[in-house]
Each structure stands twice: as C-alpha cells, then as structure tokens.
Short mmCIF file of C-alpha atoms in Angstrom, two decimals:
data_model
loop_
_atom_site.label_atom_id
_atom_site.label_comp_id
_atom_site.label_asym_id
_atom_site.label_seq_id
_atom_site.Cartn_x
_atom_site.Cartn_y
_atom_site.Cartn_z
CA MET J 1 -79.31 -18.91 -129.29
CA ARG J 2 -75.87 -19.22 -130.90
CA LYS J 3 -74.22 -19.62 -127.51
CA VAL J 4 -76.77 -22.13 -126.23
CA LEU J 5 -76.37 -24.60 -129.12
CA PRO J 6 -72.63 -25.27 -128.53
CA ILE J 7 -73.28 -25.73 -124.81
CA ILE J 8 -76.06 -28.23 -125.50
CA THR J 9 -73.77 -30.08 -127.93
CA ILE J 10 -70.98 -30.28 -125.35
CA LEU J 11 -73.37 -31.55 -122.68
CA ALA J 12 -74.71 -34.21 -125.06
CA VAL J 13 -71.18 -35.41 -125.84
CA LEU J 14 -70.28 -35.56 -122.14
CA ALA J 15 -73.47 -37.49 -121.35
CA GLY J 16 -72.61 -40.01 -124.05
CA ALA J 17 -69.11 -40.37 -122.63
CA ALA J 18 -70.35 -40.98 -119.09
CA PRO J 19 -69.72 -44.75 -119.25
CA LEU J 20 -66.06 -44.05 -119.90
CA PHE J 21 -65.89 -42.50 -116.46
CA ALA J 22 -67.99 -45.11 -114.65
CA ASP J 23 -66.16 -46.46 -111.64
CA LEU J 24 -65.29 -50.11 -112.21
CA ASP J 25 -62.35 -50.07 -109.80
CA GLY J 26 -62.68 -52.13 -106.66
CA LEU J 27 -63.38 -55.61 -105.33
CA TRP J 28 -65.52 -57.99 -107.36
CA GLU J 29 -66.78 -61.43 -106.28
CA GLY J 30 -68.77 -64.14 -107.92
CA GLU J 31 -69.27 -67.76 -108.85
CA GLY J 32 -68.97 -69.91 -111.90
CA LYS J 33 -69.91 -73.20 -113.49
CA GLY J 34 -68.03 -75.60 -115.70
CA VAL J 35 -65.50 -78.38 -115.52
CA CYS J 36 -62.18 -79.16 -117.16
CA TYR J 37 -59.36 -81.63 -116.61
CA PRO J 38 -55.72 -81.11 -115.72
CA PRO J 39 -52.89 -81.64 -118.19
CA PHE J 40 -50.91 -84.88 -118.39
CA PRO J 41 -49.50 -86.48 -116.21
CA THR J 42 -52.08 -85.50 -113.58
CA PRO J 43 -54.81 -88.18 -113.52
CA SER J 44 -57.79 -87.12 -115.63
CA ILE J 45 -60.17 -88.44 -112.96
CA HIS J 46 -59.29 -85.28 -111.03
CA PRO J 47 -61.79 -82.71 -112.42
CA ILE J 48 -61.31 -78.99 -111.91
CA TYR J 49 -64.38 -76.83 -111.32
CA ALA J 50 -62.61 -73.59 -112.14
CA TRP J 51 -64.06 -70.24 -111.09
CA GLN J 52 -66.62 -71.93 -108.78
CA LYS J 53 -65.94 -69.14 -106.25
CA TRP J 54 -63.79 -66.20 -107.24
CA SER J 55 -62.75 -62.72 -106.10
CA GLY J 56 -60.71 -60.11 -107.88
CA TYR J 57 -59.85 -56.45 -108.24
CA VAL J 58 -60.21 -53.98 -111.07
CA GLU J 59 -57.40 -51.41 -110.87
CA ASN J 60 -57.23 -48.14 -112.79
CA LYS J 61 -59.86 -49.46 -115.23
CA GLU J 62 -56.94 -51.30 -116.88
CA VAL J 63 -56.36 -54.65 -115.17
CA PHE J 64 -58.48 -57.34 -113.49
CA TYR J 65 -56.74 -59.90 -111.28
CA GLY J 66 -57.58 -62.26 -108.46
CA LYS J 67 -58.03 -65.85 -107.34
CA TRP J 68 -60.55 -68.67 -107.66
CA ALA J 69 -61.25 -71.93 -105.82
CA ASP J 70 -63.59 -74.90 -106.04
CA GLU J 71 -65.14 -77.16 -103.40
CA ARG J 72 -62.67 -79.98 -104.21
CA GLY J 73 -59.70 -77.91 -103.05
CA ASN J 74 -58.52 -76.79 -106.48
CA PHE J 75 -57.44 -73.17 -106.71
CA GLY J 76 -55.68 -70.74 -108.98
CA GLN J 77 -55.28 -67.17 -110.11
CA PHE J 78 -56.28 -64.99 -113.03
CA GLU J 79 -55.18 -61.76 -114.63
CA GLY J 80 -56.44 -59.84 -117.62
CA LYS J 81 -56.38 -56.48 -119.33
CA ILE J 82 -59.46 -54.35 -119.82
CA LEU J 83 -59.67 -53.48 -123.50
CA PRO J 84 -59.72 -49.77 -124.37
CA LEU J 85 -62.36 -50.25 -127.07
CA SER J 86 -65.63 -51.96 -126.24
CA PRO J 87 -68.22 -53.47 -128.59
CA SER J 88 -70.91 -51.72 -126.55
CA ASP J 89 -71.41 -48.55 -124.57
CA LYS J 90 -73.00 -50.66 -121.80
CA TYR J 91 -69.93 -52.66 -120.77
CA VAL J 92 -66.17 -53.09 -121.13
CA VAL J 93 -64.41 -56.33 -121.94
CA CYS J 94 -61.50 -57.89 -120.08
CA GLU J 95 -59.41 -60.63 -121.69
CA GLY J 96 -56.88 -62.68 -119.79
CA ARG J 97 -55.44 -66.01 -118.69
CA TRP J 98 -56.18 -68.19 -115.67
CA THR J 99 -54.02 -70.67 -113.79
CA TRP J 100 -54.41 -73.76 -111.61
CA PHE J 101 -52.06 -74.85 -108.83
CA ASN J 102 -51.23 -78.54 -109.23
CA THR J 103 -50.74 -79.66 -105.63
CA LEU J 104 -50.62 -83.33 -106.68
CA VAL J 105 -46.96 -82.95 -107.69
CA LYS J 106 -43.98 -82.11 -105.49
CA PRO J 107 -43.22 -79.27 -105.43
CA PRO J 108 -46.63 -77.83 -106.36
CA LYS J 109 -46.68 -76.18 -109.77
CA GLU J 110 -48.76 -73.29 -111.15
CA ILE J 111 -50.04 -74.13 -114.64
CA THR J 112 -51.57 -71.68 -117.10
CA MET J 113 -54.81 -73.42 -118.04
CA GLY J 114 -56.44 -71.14 -120.60
CA LYS J 115 -58.15 -67.90 -121.48
CA PHE J 116 -61.09 -66.01 -120.03
CA THR J 117 -63.21 -63.00 -120.92
CA MET J 118 -65.26 -60.90 -118.52
CA ASN J 119 -67.78 -58.18 -119.38
CA PHE J 120 -68.12 -55.45 -116.75
CA TYR J 121 -71.44 -53.61 -117.04
CA TYR J 122 -71.41 -49.86 -116.40
CA ASN J 123 -73.62 -48.44 -113.67
CA GLU J 124 -74.91 -51.91 -112.75
CA ASP J 125 -71.90 -53.21 -110.78
CA VAL J 126 -72.33 -56.68 -112.31
CA CYS J 127 -70.16 -58.78 -114.60
CA GLU J 128 -70.36 -62.01 -116.57
CA GLY J 129 -67.88 -64.01 -118.56
CA LYS J 130 -66.57 -67.27 -119.96
CA TRP J 131 -63.46 -69.35 -119.42
CA TRP J 132 -61.78 -71.99 -121.58
CA SER J 133 -59.20 -74.68 -120.91
CA ASP J 134 -56.33 -75.36 -123.30
CA TYR J 135 -56.22 -78.91 -121.90
CA SER J 136 -59.90 -79.77 -122.38
CA PRO J 137 -60.72 -78.31 -125.81
CA SER J 138 -63.74 -80.56 -126.35
CA VAL J 139 -65.39 -79.37 -123.13
CA LYS J 140 -67.88 -76.47 -123.30
CA PRO J 141 -66.60 -73.13 -122.00
CA GLY J 142 -67.28 -72.44 -118.35
CA ILE J 143 -69.28 -69.41 -117.29
CA MET J 144 -68.97 -66.97 -114.42
CA LYS J 145 -70.90 -64.04 -113.03
CA GLY J 146 -70.31 -61.61 -110.23
CA LYS J 147 -70.83 -58.21 -108.73
CA ARG J 148 -68.81 -55.34 -107.35
CA VAL J 149 -68.72 -55.59 -103.56
CA GLY J 150 -66.34 -52.83 -102.50
CA ASP J 151 -63.72 -50.24 -103.28
#
C-alpha cells in the first residue's frame, strides 16, 4: 500500500497538469464584431470593423500572431504573448497589440491601433477575446471568437 499511494499522487498531479500540455499550436481562424475610427488626419467617416475576419498562428504556446480584414477593405496585423500564468485551468490568456494599414495616405502606413486579449480554451479548440482602440476610447470594446483549424 505504501508504494501505491505515491504512484496515485503522481498520477493525480499529472492529470491536473494536463492542460499545460494541451496542444494550442497551429492555425486559428475566426470573426469579430465592433467598430472604431482611424486616428487624425484620416477622415473619421471611414470606420474600421477590425477583426471582422481573422486568421493567426499559435507558436510554441508562447506567441499568437496573424492578420485581420473587414468587408470595407481595411486590414491589419496582430501579435501577442501567451501569458505563463492563467486565471483558470480551462484556458490561457494572450495579450497583444493590433495594427491597421492606412492605405488612404501615400505611402501607406501601418498604425498600432490598440490592445487585444484572447482566451484559448484547452481541449475545446476554441477561443474568444476583446479588442480596444486607442483612438476611439469612448467606443465599446470589440469582440472576436474563433477555432483551431489546423496544425
């Protein structure tokens, strides 16, 4: 019985640590909702529907990066770091920044627009998050959701 108890304890610890080894790496795709406006001097009548369609990669369970586009022709990129400590054993959190390419100026300019967070849920291959714009602080945060679609 003395030998069995330590083995059971080790197995219980490993089972609890299973989410740490869940495979988040790979291609993720999704959609989002929300609107913000570009910084001055771009006309504010030109809304940006950031993250309307997006795709990105999780690499080494450390970084999440990719691109987004909307139906109006706006597009940009995003990159964030997956935090080593999570508030839950059901998901990990990624925090990062997103950009928008201002093609209304010559030459086009990539502008960092704000922050985002994304929660990646273990063993479900789904994610959800929020994005904010530094240039539209009075606007509600946008939302996005997605799923893992490949390695």
